[in-house]
PDB file of C-alpha atoms and ligand atoms in Angstrom:
ATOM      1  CA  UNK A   1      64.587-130.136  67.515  1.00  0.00           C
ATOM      2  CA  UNK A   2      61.505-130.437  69.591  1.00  0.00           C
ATOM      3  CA  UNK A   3      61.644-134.182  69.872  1.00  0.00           C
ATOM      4  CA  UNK A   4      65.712-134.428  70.739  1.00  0.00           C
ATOM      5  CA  UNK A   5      66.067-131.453  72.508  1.00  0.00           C
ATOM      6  CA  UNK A   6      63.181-130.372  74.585  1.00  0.00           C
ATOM      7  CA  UNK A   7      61.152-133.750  74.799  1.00  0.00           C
ATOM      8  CA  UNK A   8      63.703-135.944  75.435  1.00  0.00           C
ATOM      9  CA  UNK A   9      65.073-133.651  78.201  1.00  0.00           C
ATOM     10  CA  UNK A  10      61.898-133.418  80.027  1.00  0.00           C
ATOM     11  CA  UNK A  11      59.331-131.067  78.444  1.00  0.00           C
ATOM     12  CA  UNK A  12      56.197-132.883  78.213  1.00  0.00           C
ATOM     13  CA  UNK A  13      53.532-130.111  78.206  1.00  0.00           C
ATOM     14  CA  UNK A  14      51.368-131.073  74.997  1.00  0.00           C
ATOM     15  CA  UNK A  15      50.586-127.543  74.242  1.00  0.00           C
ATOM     16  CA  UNK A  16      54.175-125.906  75.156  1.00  0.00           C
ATOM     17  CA  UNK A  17      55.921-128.545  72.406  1.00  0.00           C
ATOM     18  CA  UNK A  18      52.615-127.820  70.013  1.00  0.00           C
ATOM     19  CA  UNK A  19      53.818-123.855  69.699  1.00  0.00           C
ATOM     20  CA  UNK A  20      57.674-124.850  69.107  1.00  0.00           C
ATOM     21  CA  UNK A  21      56.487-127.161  66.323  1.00  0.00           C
ATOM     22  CA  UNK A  22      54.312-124.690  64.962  1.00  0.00           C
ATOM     23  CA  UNK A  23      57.058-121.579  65.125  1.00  0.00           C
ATOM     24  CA  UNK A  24      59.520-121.202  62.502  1.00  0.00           C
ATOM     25  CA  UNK A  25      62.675-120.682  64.245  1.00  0.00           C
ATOM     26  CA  UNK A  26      64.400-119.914  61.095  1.00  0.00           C
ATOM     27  CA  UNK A  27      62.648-116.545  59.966  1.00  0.00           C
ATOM     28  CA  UNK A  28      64.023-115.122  63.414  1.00  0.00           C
ATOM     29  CA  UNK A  29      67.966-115.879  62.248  1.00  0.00           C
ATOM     30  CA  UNK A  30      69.634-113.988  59.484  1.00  0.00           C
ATOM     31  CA  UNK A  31      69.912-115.239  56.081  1.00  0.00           C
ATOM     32  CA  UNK A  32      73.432-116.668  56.661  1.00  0.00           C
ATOM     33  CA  UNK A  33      72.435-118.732  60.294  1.00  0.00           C
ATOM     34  CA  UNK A  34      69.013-120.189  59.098  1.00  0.00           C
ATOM     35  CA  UNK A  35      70.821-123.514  58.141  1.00  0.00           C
ATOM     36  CA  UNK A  36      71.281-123.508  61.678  1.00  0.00           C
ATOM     37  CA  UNK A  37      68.367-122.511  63.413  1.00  0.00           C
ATOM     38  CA  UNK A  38      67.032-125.734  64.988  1.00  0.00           C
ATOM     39  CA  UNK A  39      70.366-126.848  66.340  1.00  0.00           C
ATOM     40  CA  UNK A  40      70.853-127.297  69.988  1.00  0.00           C
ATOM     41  CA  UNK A  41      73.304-123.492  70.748  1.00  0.00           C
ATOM     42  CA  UNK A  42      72.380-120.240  71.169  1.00  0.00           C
ATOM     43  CA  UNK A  43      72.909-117.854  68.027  1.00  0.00           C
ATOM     44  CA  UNK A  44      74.607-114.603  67.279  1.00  0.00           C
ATOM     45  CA  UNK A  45      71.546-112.276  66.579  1.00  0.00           C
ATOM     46  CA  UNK A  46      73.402-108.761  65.956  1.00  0.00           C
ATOM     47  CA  UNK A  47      74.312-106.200  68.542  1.00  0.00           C
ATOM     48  CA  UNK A  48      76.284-108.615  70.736  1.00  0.00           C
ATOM     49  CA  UNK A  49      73.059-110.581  71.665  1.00  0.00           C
ATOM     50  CA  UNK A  50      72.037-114.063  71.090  1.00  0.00           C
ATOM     51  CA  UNK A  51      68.714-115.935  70.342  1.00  0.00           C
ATOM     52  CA  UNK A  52      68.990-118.578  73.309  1.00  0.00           C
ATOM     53  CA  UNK A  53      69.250-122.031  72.626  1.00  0.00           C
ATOM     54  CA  UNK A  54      65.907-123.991  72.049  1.00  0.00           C
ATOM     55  CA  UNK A  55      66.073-126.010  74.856  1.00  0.00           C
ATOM     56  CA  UNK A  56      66.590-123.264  77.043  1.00  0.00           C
ATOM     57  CA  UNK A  57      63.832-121.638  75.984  1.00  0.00           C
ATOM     58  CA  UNK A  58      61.381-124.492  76.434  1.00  0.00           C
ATOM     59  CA  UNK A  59      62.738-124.906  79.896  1.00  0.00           C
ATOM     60  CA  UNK A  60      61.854-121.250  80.538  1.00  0.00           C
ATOM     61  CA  UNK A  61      58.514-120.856  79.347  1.00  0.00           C
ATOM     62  CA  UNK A  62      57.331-124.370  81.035  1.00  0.00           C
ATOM     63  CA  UNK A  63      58.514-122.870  84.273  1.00  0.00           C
ATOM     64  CA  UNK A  64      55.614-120.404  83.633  1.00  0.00           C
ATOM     65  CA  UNK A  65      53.258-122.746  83.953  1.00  0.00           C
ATOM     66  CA  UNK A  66      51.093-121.352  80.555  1.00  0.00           C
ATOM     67  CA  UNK A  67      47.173-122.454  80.008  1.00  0.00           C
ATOM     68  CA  UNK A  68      46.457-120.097  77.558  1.00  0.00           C
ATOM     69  CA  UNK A  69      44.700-117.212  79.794  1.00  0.00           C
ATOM     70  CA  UNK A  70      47.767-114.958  80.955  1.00  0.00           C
ATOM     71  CA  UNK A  71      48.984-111.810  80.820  1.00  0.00           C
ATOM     72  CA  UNK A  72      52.824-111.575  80.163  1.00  0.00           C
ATOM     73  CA  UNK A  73      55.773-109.585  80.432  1.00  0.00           C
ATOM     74  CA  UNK A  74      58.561-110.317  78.397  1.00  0.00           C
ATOM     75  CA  UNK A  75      61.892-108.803  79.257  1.00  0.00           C
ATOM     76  CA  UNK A  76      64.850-108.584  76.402  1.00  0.00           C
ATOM     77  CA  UNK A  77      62.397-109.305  73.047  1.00  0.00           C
ATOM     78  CA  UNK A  78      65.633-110.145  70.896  1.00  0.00           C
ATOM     79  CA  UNK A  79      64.840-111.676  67.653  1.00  0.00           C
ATOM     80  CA  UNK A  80      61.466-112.271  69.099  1.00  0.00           C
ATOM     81  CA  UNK A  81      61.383-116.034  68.659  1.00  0.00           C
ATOM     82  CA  UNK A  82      60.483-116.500  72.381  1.00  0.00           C
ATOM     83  CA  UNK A  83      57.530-113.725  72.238  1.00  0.00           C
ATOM     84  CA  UNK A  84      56.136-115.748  69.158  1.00  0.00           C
ATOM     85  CA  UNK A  85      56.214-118.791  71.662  1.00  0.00           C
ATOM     86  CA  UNK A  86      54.512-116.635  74.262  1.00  0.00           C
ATOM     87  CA  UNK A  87      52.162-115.481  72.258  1.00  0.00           C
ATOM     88  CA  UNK A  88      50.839-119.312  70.982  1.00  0.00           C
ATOM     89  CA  UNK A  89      50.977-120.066  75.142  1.00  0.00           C
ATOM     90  CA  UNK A  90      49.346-116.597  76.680  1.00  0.00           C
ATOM     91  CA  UNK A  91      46.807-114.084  76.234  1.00  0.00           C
ATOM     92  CA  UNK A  92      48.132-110.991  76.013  1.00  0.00           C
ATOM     93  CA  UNK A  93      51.958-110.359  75.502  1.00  0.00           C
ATOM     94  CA  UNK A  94      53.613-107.159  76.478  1.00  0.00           C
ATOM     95  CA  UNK A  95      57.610-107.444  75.331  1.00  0.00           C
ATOM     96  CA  UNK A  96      60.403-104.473  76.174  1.00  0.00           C
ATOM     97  CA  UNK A  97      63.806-104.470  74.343  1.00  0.00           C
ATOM     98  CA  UNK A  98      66.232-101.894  74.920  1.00  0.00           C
ATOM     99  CA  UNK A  99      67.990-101.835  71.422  1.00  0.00           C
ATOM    100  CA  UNK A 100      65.629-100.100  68.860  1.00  0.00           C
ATOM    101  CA  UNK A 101      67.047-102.171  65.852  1.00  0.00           C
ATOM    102  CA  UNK A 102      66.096-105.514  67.308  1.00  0.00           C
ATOM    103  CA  UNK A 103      63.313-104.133  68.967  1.00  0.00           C
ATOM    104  CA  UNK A 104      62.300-102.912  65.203  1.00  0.00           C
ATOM    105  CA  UNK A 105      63.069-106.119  63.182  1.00  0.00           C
ATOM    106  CA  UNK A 106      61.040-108.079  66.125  1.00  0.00           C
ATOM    107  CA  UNK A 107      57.980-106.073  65.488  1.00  0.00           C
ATOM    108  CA  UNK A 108      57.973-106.411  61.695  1.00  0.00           C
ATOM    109  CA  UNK A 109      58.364-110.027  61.794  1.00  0.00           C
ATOM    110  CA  UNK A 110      55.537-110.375  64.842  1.00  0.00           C
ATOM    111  CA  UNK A 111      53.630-108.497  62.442  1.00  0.00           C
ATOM    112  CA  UNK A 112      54.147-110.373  59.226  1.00  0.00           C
ATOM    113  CA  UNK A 113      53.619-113.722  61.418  1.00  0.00           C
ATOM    114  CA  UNK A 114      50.261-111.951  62.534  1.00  0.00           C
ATOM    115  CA  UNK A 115      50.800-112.255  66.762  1.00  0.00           C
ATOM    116  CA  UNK A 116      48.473-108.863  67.456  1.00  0.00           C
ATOM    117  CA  UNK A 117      48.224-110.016  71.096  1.00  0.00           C
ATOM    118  CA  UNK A 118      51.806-109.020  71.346  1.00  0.00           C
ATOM    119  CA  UNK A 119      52.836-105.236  72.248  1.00  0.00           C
ATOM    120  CA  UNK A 120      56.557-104.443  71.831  1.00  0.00           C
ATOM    121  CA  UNK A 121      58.323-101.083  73.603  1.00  0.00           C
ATOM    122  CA  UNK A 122      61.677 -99.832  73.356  1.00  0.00           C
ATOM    123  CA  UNK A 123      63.471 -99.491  76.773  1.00  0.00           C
ATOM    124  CA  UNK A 124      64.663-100.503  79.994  1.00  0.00           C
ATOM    125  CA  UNK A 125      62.642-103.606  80.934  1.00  0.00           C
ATOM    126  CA  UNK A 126      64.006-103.590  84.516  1.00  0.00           C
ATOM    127  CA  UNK A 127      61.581-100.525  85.062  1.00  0.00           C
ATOM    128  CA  UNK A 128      58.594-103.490  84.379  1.00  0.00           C
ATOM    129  CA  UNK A 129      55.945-102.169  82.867  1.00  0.00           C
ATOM    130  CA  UNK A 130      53.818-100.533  85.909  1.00  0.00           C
ATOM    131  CA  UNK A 131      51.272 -98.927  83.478  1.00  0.00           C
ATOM    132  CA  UNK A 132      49.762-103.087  82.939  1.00  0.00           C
ATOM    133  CA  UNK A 133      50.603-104.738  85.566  1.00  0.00           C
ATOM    134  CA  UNK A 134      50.255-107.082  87.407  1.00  0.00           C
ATOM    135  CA  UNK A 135      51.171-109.823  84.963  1.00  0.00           C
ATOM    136  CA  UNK A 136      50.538-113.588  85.303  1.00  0.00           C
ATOM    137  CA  UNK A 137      54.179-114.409  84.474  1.00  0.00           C
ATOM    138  CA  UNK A 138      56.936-112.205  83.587  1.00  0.00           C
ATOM    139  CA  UNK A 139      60.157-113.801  81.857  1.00  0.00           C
ATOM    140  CA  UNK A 140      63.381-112.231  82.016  1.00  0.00           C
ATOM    141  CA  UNK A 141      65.768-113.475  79.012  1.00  0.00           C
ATOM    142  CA  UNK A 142      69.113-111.621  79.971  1.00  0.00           C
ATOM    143  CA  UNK A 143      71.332-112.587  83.594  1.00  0.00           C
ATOM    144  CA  UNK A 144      70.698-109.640  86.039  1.00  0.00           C
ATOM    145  CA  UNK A 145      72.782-109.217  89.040  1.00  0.00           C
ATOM    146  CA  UNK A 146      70.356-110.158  91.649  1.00  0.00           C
ATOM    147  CA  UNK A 147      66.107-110.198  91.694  1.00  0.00           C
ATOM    148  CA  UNK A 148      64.528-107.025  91.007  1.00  0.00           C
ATOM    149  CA  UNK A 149      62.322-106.288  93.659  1.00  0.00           C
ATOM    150  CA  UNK A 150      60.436-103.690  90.874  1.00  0.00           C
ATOM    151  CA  UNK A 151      59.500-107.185  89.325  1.00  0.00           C
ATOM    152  CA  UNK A 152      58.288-109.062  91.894  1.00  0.00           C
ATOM    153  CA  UNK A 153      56.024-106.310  93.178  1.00  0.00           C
ATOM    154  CA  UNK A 154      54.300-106.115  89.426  1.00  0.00           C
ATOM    155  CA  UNK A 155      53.369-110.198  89.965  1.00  0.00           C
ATOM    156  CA  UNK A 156      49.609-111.075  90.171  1.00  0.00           C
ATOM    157  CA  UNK A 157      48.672-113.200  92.845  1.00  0.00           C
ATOM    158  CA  UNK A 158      50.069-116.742  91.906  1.00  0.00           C
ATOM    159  CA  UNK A 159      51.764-114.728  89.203  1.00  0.00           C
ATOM    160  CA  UNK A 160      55.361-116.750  88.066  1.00  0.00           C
ATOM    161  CA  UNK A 161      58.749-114.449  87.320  1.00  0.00           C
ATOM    162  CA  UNK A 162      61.448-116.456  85.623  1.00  0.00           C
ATOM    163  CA  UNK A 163      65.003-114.821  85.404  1.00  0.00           C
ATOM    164  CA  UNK A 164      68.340-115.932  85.215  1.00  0.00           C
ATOM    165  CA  UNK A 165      70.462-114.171  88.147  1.00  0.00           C
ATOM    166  CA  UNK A 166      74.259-114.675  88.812  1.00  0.00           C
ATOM    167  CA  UNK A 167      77.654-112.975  87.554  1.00  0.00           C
ATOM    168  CA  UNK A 168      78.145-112.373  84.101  1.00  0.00           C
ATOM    169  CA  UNK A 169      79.407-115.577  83.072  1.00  0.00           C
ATOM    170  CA  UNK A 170      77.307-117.628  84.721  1.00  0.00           C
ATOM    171  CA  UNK A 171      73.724-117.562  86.232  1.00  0.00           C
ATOM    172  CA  UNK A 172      71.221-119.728  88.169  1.00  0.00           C
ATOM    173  CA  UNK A 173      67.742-119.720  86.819  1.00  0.00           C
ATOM    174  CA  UNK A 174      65.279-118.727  89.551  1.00  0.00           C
ATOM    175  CA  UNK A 175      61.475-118.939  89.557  1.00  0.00           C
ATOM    176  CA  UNK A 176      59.637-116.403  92.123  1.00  0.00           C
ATOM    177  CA  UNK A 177      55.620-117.094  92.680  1.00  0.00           C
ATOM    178  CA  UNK A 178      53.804-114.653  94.526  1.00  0.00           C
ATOM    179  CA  UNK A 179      51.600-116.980  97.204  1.00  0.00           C
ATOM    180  CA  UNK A 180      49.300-115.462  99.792  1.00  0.00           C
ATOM    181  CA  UNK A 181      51.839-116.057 102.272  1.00  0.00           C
ATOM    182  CA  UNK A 182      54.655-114.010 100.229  1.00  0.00           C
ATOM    183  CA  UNK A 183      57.322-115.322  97.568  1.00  0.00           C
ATOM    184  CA  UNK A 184      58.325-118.875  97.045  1.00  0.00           C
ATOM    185  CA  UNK A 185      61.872-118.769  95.413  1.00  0.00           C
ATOM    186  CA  UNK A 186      62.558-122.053  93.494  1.00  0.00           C
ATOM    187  CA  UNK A 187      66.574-122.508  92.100  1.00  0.00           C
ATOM    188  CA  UNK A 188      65.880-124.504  88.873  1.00  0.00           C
ATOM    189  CA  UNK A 189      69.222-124.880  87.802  1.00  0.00           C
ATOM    190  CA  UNK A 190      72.669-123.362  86.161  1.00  0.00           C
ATOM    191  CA  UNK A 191      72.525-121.335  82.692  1.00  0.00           C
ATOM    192  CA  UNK A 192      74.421-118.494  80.282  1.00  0.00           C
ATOM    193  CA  UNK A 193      72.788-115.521  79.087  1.00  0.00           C
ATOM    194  CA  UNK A 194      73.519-112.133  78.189  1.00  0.00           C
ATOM    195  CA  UNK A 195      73.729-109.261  80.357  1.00  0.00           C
ATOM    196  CA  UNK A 196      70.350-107.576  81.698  1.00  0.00           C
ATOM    197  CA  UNK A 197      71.240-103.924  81.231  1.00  0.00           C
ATOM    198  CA  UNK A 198      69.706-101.190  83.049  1.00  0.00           C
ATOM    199  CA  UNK A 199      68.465 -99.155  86.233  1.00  0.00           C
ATOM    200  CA  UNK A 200      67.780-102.538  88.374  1.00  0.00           C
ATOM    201  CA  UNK A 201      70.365-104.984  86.052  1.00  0.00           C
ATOM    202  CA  UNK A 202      73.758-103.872  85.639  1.00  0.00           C
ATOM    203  CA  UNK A 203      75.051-100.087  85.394  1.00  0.00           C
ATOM    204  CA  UNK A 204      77.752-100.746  83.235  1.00  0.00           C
ATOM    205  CA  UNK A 205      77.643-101.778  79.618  1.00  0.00           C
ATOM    206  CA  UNK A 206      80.711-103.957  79.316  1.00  0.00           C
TER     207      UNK A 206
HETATM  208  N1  SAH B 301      64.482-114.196  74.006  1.00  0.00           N
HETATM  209  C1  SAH B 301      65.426-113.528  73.139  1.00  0.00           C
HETATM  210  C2  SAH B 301      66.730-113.368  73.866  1.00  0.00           C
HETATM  211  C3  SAH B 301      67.553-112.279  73.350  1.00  0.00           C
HETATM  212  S1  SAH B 301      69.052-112.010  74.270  1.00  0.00           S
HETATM  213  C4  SAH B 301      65.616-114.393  71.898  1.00  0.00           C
HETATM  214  O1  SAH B 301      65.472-115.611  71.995  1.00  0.00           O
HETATM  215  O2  SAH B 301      65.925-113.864  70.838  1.00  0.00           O
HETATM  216  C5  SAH B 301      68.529-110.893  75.521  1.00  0.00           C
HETATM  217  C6  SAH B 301      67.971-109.570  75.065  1.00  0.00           C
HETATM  218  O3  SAH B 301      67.761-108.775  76.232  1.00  0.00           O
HETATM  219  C7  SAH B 301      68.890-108.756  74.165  1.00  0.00           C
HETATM  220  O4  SAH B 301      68.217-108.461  72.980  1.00  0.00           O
HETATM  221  C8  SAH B 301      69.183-107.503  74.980  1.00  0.00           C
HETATM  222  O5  SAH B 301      69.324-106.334  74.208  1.00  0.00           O
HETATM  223  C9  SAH B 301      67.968-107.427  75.883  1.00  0.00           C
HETATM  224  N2  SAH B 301      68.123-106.644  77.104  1.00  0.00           N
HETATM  225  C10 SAH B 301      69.183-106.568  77.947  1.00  0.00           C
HETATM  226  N3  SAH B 301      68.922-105.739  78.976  1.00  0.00           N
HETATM  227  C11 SAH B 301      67.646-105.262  78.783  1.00  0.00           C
HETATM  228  C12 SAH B 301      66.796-104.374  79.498  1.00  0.00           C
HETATM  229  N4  SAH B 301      67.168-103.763  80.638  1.00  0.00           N
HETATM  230  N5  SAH B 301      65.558-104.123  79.001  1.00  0.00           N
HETATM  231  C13 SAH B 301      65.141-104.716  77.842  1.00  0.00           C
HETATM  232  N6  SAH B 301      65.904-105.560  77.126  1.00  0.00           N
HETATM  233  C14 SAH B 301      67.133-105.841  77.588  1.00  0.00           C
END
């Protein structure tokens, strides 16, 4: 997986492709899936919501720019497989999921797996999370209508947001770094996710 998928597109941070070796993408699929964990799709992970596909994943967290010393916000926890990943790359990992179950199963695994730099609420991650802010990258994993401007304003100086913003079949991936002089938007490219429910994603829950 690491070497056909994310290497060979690109990836090359030593220390981002170190934590996907090292994380077991299997124990964050159910029982029936995990012959299929390392392939290169997205998987059903109950509730209507997917665990994204590797590479996509990869692409995501290396446009956070990681060196081990951050403070990060994770929005839409899932299975948790990316907030494992974070946790190798970061400091201190703060992760908000609005449906309890997966919120639940993601916190027993983190636990078992033994991540305590990792915090996990139940709610609506558009909110942020105001109370420990500002982060040093926040990473949305669900397509919101446009940028929350709630997000941007919990950024650190220098501090990265990733999120996927389009219609709900198809996004653009956007990185937004707070600079001195304001925010630099950067378009990195087109991608599918799930919907980013909620006060500042969309209303509705089709
Ligand atoms: N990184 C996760 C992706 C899961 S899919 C993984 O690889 O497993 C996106 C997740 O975002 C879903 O679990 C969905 O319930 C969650 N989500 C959607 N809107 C949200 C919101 N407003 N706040 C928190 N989580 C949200």
């Amino acid at each position: 997986m690491v070497k056909d998928q994310i290497e060979a597109r690109g990836i090359h941070d030593p220390r981002l492709l170190e934590a996907f070796r090292k994380v077991p993408r299997h124990l964050f699929v159910e029982e029936a899936l995990q012959n299929q964990a390392y392939e290169d799709y997205p998987l059903p992970i109950g509730d209507g919501q997917t665990i994204s596909q590797p590479y996509m994943v990869a692409l995501m967290i290396d446009a956070l720019q990681l060196t081990g010393k951050e403070k990060i916000l994770e929005i839409g926890t899932g299975s948790g497989y990316q907030t494992a990943l974070l946790a190798e790359l970061g400091e201190e990992i703060y992760s908000i999921e609005r449906i309890p179950s997966l919120a639940h199963r993601a916190i027993t695994i983190l636990n078992r797996m033994g991540y305590y730099n990792v915090t996990v609420k139940i709610g609506d991650g558009t909110f942020g999370w105001p109370e420990k802010a500002p982060f040093d990258a926040i990473i949305v994993s669900a397509g919101a209508p446009d940028i929350p401007e709630i997000l941007k304003g919990q950024l650190a100086e220098g501090g990265r947001l990733v999120i996927p913003v389009g219609n709900s079949s198809v996004q653009n991936l956007f990185r937004v770094t707070r600079t001195p002089e304001g925010f630099k938007t950067e378009n990195l490219g087109a991608c599918t996710f799930v919907k980013l429910i909620g006060r500042y994603g969309w209303r509705n829950h089709a």
